Coordinates of C-alpha atoms and ligand atoms in Angstrom, one line a residue:
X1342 CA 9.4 24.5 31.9
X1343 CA 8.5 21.0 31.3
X1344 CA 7.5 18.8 34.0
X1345 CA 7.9 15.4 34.2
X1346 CA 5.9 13.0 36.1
X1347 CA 8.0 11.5 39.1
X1348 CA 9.1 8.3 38.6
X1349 CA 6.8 5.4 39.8
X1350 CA 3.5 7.8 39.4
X1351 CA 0.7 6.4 37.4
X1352 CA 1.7 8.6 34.9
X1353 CA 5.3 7.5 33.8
X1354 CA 3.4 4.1 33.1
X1355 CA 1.6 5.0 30.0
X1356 CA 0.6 1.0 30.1
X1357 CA -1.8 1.8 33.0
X1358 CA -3.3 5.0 31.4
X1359 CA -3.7 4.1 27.6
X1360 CA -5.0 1.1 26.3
X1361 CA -2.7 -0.9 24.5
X1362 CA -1.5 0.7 20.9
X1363 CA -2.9 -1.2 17.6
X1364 CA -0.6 -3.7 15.8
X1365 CA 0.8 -1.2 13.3
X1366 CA 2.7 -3.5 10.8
X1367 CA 5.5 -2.7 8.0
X1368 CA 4.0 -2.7 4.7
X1369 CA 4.5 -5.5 2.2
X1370 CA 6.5 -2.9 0.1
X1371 CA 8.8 -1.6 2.5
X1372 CA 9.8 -5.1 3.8
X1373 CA 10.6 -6.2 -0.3
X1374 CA 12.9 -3.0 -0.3
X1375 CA 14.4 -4.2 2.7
X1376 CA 18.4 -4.5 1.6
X1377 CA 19.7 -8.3 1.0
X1378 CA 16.3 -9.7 1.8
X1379 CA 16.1 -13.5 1.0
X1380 CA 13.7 -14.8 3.2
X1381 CA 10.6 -13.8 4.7
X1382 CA 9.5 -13.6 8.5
X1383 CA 7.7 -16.5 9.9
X1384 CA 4.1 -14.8 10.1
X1385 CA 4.1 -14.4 6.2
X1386 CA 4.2 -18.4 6.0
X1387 CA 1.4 -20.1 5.3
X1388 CA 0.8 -23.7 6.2
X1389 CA 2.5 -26.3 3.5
X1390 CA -0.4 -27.3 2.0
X1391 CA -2.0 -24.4 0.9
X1392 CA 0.9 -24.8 -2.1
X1393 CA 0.0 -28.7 -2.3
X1394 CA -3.3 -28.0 -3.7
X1395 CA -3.5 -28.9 -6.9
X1396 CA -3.2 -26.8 -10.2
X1397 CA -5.2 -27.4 -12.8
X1398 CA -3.7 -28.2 -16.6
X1399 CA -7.4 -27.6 -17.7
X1400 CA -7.6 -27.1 -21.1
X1401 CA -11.6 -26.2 -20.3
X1402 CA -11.7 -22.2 -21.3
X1403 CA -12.9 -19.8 -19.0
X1404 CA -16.2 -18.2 -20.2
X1405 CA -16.0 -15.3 -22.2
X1406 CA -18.8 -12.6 -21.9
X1407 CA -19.5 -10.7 -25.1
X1408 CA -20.6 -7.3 -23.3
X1409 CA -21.4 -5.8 -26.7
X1410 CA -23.9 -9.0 -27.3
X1411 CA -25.4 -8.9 -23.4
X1412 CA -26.8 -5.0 -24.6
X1413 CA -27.3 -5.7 -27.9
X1414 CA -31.2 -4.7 -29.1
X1415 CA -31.2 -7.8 -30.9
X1416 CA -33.7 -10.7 -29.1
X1417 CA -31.9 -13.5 -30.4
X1418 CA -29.0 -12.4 -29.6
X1419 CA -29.3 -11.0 -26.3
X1420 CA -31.4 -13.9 -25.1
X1421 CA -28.5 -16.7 -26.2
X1422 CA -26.1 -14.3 -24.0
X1423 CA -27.6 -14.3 -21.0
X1424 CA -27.9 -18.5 -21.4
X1425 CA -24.5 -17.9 -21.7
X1426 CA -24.0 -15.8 -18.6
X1427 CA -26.4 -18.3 -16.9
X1428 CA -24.0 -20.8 -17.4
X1429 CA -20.9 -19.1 -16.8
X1430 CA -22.5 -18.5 -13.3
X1431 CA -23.5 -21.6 -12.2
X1432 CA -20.2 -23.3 -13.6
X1433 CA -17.6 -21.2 -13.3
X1434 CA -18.9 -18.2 -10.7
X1435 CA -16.1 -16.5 -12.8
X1436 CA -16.2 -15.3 -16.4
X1437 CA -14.1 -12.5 -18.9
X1438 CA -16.3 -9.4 -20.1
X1439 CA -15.0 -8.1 -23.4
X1440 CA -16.3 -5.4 -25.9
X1441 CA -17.3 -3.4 -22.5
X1442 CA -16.7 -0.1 -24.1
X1443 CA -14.2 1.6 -21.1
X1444 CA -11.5 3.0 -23.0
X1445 CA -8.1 1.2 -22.7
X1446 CA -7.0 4.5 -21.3
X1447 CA -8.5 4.9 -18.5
X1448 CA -7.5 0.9 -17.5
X1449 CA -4.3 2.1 -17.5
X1450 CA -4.8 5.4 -16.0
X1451 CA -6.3 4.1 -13.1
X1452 CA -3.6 1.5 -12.7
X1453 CA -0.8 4.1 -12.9
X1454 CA -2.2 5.9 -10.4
X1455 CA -2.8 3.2 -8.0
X1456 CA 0.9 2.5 -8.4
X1457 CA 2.1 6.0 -7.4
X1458 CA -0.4 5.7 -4.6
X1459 CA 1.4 3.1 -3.3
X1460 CA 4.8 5.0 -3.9
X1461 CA 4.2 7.5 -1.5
X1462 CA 6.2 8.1 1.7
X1463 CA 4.8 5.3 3.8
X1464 CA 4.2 7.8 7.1
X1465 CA 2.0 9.4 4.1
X1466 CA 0.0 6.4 3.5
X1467 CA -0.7 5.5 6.7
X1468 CA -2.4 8.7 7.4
X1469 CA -4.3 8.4 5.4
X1470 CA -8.1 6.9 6.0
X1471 CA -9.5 4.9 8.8
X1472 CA -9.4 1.3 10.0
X1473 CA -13.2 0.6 10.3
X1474 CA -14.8 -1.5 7.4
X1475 CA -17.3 1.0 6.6
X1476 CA -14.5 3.8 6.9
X1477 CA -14.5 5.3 3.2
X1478 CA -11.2 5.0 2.8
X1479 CA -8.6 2.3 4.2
X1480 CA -5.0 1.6 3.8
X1481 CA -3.4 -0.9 5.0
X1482 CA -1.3 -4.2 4.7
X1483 CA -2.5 -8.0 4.5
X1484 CA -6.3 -8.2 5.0
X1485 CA -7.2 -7.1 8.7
X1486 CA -3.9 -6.1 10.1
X1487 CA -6.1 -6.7 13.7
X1488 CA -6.8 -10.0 13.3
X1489 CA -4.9 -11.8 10.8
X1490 CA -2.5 -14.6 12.3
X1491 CA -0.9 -15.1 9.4
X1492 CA -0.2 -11.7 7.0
X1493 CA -0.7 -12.1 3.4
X1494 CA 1.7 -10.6 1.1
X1495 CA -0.6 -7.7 0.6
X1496 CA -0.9 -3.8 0.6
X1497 CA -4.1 -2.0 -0.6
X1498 CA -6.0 0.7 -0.3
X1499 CA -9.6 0.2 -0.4
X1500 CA -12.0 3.7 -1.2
X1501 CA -15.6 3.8 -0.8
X1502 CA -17.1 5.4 -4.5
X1503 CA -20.8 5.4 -4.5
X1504 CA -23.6 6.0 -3.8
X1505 CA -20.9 8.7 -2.3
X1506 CA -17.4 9.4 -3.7
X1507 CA -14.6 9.7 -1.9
X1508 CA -10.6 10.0 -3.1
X1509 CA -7.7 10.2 -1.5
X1510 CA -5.7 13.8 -1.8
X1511 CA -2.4 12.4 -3.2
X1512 CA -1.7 11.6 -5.8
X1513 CA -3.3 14.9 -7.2
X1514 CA -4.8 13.2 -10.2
X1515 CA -6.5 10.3 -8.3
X1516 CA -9.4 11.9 -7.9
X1517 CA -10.1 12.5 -11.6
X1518 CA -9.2 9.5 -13.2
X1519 CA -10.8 7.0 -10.2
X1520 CA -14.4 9.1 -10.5
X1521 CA -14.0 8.4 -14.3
X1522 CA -13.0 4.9 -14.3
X1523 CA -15.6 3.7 -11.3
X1524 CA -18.5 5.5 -13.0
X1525 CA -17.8 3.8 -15.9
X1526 CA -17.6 0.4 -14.3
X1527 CA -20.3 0.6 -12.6
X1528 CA -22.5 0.8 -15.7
X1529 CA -21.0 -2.2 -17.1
X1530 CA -21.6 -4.2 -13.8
X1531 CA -25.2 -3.1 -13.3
X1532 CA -26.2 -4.3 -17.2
X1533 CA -24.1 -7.4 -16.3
X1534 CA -26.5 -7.8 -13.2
X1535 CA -29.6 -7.2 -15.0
X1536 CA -28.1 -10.1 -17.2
X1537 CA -27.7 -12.1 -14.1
X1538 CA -31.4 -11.3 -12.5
X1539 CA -32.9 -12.4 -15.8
X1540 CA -30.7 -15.7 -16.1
X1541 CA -32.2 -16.4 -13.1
X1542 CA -35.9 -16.4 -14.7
X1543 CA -35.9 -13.3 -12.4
X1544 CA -37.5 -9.8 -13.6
X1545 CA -34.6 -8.1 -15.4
X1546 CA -34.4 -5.2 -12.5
X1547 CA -35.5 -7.7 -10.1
X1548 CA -31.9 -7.5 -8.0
X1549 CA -31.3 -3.9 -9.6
X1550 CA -34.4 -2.5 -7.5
X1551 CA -34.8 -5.2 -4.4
X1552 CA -31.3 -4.3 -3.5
X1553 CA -31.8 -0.4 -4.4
X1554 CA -28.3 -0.6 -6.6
X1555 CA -29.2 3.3 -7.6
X1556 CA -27.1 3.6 -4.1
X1557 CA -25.6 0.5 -3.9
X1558 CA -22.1 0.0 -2.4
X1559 CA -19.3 0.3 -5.1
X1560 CA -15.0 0.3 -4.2
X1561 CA -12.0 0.9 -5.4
X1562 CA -9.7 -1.9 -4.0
X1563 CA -6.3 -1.4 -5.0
X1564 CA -4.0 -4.0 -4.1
X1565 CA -0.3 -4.6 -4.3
X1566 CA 1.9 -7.6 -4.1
X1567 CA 5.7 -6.8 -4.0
X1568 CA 7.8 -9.6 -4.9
X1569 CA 8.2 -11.9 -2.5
X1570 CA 11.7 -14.1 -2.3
X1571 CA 9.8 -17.4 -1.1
X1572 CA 6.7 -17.0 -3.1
X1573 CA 6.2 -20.6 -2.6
X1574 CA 5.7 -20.1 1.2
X1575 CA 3.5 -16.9 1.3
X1576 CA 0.2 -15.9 -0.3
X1577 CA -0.8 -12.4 -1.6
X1578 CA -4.2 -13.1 -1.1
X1579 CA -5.6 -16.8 0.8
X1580 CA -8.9 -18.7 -0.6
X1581 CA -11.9 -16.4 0.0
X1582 CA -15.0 -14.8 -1.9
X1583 CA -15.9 -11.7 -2.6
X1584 CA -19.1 -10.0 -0.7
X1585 CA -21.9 -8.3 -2.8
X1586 CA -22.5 -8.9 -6.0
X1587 CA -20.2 -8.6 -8.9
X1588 CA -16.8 -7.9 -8.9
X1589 CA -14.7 -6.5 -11.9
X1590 CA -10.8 -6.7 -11.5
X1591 CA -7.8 -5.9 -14.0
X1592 CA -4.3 -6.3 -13.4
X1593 CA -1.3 -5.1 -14.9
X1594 CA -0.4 -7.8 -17.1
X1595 CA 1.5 -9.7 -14.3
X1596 CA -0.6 -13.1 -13.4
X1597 CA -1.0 -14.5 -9.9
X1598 CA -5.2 -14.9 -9.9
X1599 CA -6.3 -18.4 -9.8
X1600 CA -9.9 -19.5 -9.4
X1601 CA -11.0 -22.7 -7.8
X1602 CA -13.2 -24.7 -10.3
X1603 CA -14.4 -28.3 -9.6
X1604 CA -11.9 -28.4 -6.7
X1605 CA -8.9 -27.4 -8.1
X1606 CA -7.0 -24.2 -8.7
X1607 CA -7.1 -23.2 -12.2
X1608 CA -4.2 -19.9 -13.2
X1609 CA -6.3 -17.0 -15.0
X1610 CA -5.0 -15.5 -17.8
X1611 CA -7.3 -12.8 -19.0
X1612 CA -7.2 -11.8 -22.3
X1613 CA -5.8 -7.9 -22.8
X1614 CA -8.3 -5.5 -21.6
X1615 CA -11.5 -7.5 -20.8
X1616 CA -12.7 -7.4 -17.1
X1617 CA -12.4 -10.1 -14.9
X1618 CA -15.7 -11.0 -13.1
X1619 CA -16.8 -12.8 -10.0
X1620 CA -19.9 -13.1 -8.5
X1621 CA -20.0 -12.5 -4.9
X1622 CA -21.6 -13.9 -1.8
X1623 CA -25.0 -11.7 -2.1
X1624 CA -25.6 -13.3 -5.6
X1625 CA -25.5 -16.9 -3.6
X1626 CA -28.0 -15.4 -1.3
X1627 CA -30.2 -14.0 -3.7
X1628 CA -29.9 -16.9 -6.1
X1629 CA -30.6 -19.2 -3.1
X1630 CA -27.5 -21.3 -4.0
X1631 CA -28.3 -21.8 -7.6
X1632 CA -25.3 -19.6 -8.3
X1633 CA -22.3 -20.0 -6.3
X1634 CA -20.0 -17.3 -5.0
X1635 CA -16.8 -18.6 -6.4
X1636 CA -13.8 -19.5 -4.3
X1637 CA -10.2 -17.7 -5.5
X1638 CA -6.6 -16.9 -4.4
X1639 CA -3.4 -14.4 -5.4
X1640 CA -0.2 -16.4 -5.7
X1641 CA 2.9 -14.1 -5.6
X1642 CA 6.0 -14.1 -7.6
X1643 CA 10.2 -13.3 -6.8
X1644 CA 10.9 -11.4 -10.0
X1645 CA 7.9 -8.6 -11.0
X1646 CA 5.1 -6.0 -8.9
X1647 CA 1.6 -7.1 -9.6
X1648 CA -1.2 -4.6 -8.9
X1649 CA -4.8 -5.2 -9.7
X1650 CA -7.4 -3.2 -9.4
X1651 CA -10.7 -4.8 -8.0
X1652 CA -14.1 -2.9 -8.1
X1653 CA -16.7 -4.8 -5.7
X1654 CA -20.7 -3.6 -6.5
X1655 CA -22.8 -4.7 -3.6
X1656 CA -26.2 -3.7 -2.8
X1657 CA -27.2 -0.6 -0.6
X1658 CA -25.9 -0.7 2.6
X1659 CA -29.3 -1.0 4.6
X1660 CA -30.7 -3.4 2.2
X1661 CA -31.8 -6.4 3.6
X1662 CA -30.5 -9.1 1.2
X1663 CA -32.3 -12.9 1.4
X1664 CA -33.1 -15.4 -1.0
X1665 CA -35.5 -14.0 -4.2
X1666 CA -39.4 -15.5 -3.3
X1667 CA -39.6 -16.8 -7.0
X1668 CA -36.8 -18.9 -5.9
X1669 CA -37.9 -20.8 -2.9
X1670 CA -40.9 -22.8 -2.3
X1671 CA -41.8 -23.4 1.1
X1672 CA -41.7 -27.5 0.4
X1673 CA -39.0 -29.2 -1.3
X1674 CA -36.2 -25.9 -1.9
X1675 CA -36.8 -23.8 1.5
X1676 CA -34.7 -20.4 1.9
X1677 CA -30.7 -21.7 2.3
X1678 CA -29.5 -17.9 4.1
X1679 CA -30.6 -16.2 6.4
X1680 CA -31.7 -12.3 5.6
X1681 CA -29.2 -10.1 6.9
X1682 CA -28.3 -6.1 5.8
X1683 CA -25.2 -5.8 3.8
X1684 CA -23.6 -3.4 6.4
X1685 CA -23.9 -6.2 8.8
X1686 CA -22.9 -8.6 6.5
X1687 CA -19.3 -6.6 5.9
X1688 CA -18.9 -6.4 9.6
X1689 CA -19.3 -9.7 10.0
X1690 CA -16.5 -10.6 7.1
X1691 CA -14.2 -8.0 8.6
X1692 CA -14.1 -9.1 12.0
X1693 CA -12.5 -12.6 10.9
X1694 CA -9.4 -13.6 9.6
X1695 CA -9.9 -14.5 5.6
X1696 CA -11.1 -17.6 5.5
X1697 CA -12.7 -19.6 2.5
X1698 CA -16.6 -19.0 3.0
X1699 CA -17.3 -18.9 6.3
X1700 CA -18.7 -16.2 6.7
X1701 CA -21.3 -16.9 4.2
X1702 CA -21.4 -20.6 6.2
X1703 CA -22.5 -18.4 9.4
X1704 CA -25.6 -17.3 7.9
X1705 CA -26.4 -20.5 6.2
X1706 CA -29.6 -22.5 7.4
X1707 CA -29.3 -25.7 8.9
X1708 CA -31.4 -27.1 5.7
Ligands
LIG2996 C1 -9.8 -9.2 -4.1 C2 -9.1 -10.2 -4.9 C3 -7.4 -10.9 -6.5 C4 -6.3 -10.4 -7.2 O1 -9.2 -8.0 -4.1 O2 -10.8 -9.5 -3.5 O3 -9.6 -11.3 -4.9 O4 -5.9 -11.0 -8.2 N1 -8.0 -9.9 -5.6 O5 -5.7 -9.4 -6.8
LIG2997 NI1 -11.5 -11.4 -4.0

């Protein structure tokens, strides 16, 4: 027989004897589905002038990266690349990367199957994984369900695929196609890096070996933004930038990126197939500020699903990342960050609400 705690005990109070439960919120995609929904709840509204920001009409075109030219074994034409890239870095802090050689394939592959991810049975889903940052494998909703005060317009799954690889069990295929497609990335984003050291009048492997990117940190970050019915008064994603070092991202065909660029908010458009690519905060480290990690938003729509697909590379997770030597002197440019290990570094990020820089502004010097 059952018994039952008499009533007034400790014990029918489970207040007293458990702490308090976690926020567990809906996900984005089962409030859209919600019948006859027309509005949204007060905590997806962000402050009025988020939207008052200006848009950009810049005709100025976002820099293009030839990957094919980057690797090419030509001199010439390497060299005049990575000028290029140089530029694209300290202007921009966002460029294209065409002719990168992953099949078209397995861009779509990897989208499909981060789509029927997210169609699972949401009890399913929010099995899955763990909440910690440095938990290989998170679901969730917005961009820390804990802390937010505001929810973005968000659901992702974020999975942890080197130095170790991780998937989740459903769907069956995920596995397969995600070890394929990260692998494959990842290549691309460490020649791109090389590219980046060098633009910096840095050794070529300079960042490749100082940060030990053999086991450096490398996601999947799936994200997902329903459509929303006031996408003028919500955000999928709010101004922020990306730790580590590079990040590649492709979408399915549906728009909603912008990038800030000499303070305004300028609508990205890639061109079919290339990667989009951001440098992160570690790069600003590293760089010492010459190259800035660049600011950017997701805007949501009322009529179509976006998903993109975001693949952060960051160093090791125990390397200590600071400003390169070559690129200080002691008088006149003195280190601008403090050293600080990557792990710590994510910590840090996570246990704020997204907000613009500042949690590369916490580790700033006072120069
Ligand atoms: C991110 C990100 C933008 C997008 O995942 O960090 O900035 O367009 N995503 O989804
Ligand atoms: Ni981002």
């Amino acid at each position: 027989m059952a018994t039952t705690a008499p009533t007034g005990s400790p014990l029918s109070q489970p207040s007293l004897t458990h702490p308090p439960p976690q926020r567990k919120l809906t996900t984005v995609k089962a409030l859209s589905e919600s019948p006859g929904l027309s509005s949204i709840p007060s905590i997806y509204t962000f402050p009025k002038q988020t939207y008052h920001e200006p848009v950009s009409d810049t005709k100025e075109t976002i820099p293009t990266i030839d990957f094919c030219l980057l690797t090419s074994s030509h001199p010439d034409q390497r060299s005049k690349t990575i000028r290029e890239l140089g530029i694209a870095c300290r202007d921009w802090g966002f460029f294209m990367v065409t002719n990168h050689g992953v099949p078209e394939r397995m861009m779509k592959a990897i989208i499909e199957v981060c789509r029927e991810f997210f169609e699972l049975p949401e009890e399913e889903k929010r099995g899955i994984g763990g909440k910690h940052v440095l938990h290989p494998i998170r679901f969730g909703t917005s961009f820390n369900e804990s802390v937010d005060e505001i929810l973005c317009w968000r659901d992702y799954v974020k999975i942890f695929q080197h130095p170790e690889f991780h998937s989740p069990n459903k769907p069956p295929s995920f596995r397969e196609i995600a070890l394929e497609y990260s692998k494959r990335v990842r290549l691309v984003a460490r020649e791109i890096i090389r590219g980046i050291s060098e633009s910096l009048g840095l050794e070529k492997d300079y960042i490749d070996e100082t940060l030990n990117l053999e086991n450096g940190l490398q996601l999947i970050v799936a994200n997902l933004y329903p459509p929303c019915p006031q996408p003028e008064l919500a955000m999928g994603l709010p101004p922020h930038s990306d730790h580590g070092l590079l990040t590649l991202l492709i979408q399915n065909q549906i728009g909603g990126l912008q990038v800030q660029h000499k303070g305004k908010w300028v609508n990205i458009d890639p061109i079919p197939n290339s990667f989009l690519a951001n440098i992160g905060d570690h790069i600003e480290i590293l760089s010492n500020g010459k190259y800035k990690s660049v600011l950017h938003r997701a805007v949501v729509n009322n009529r179509d699903v976006r998903i993109s697909i975001a693949v952060p590379h960051g160093p090791a997770l125990d390397a200590v990342v600071s400003p390169a030597s070559k690129l200080v002197e002691n008088v006149g440019n003195p280190p601008a960050y403090g050293a600080m290990k990557y792990k710590e570094y994510l910590e840090l990020q996570q246990g704020t609400m997204l907000n613009g820089k500042s949690c590369l502004e916490r580790i700033r010097n006072g120069v």
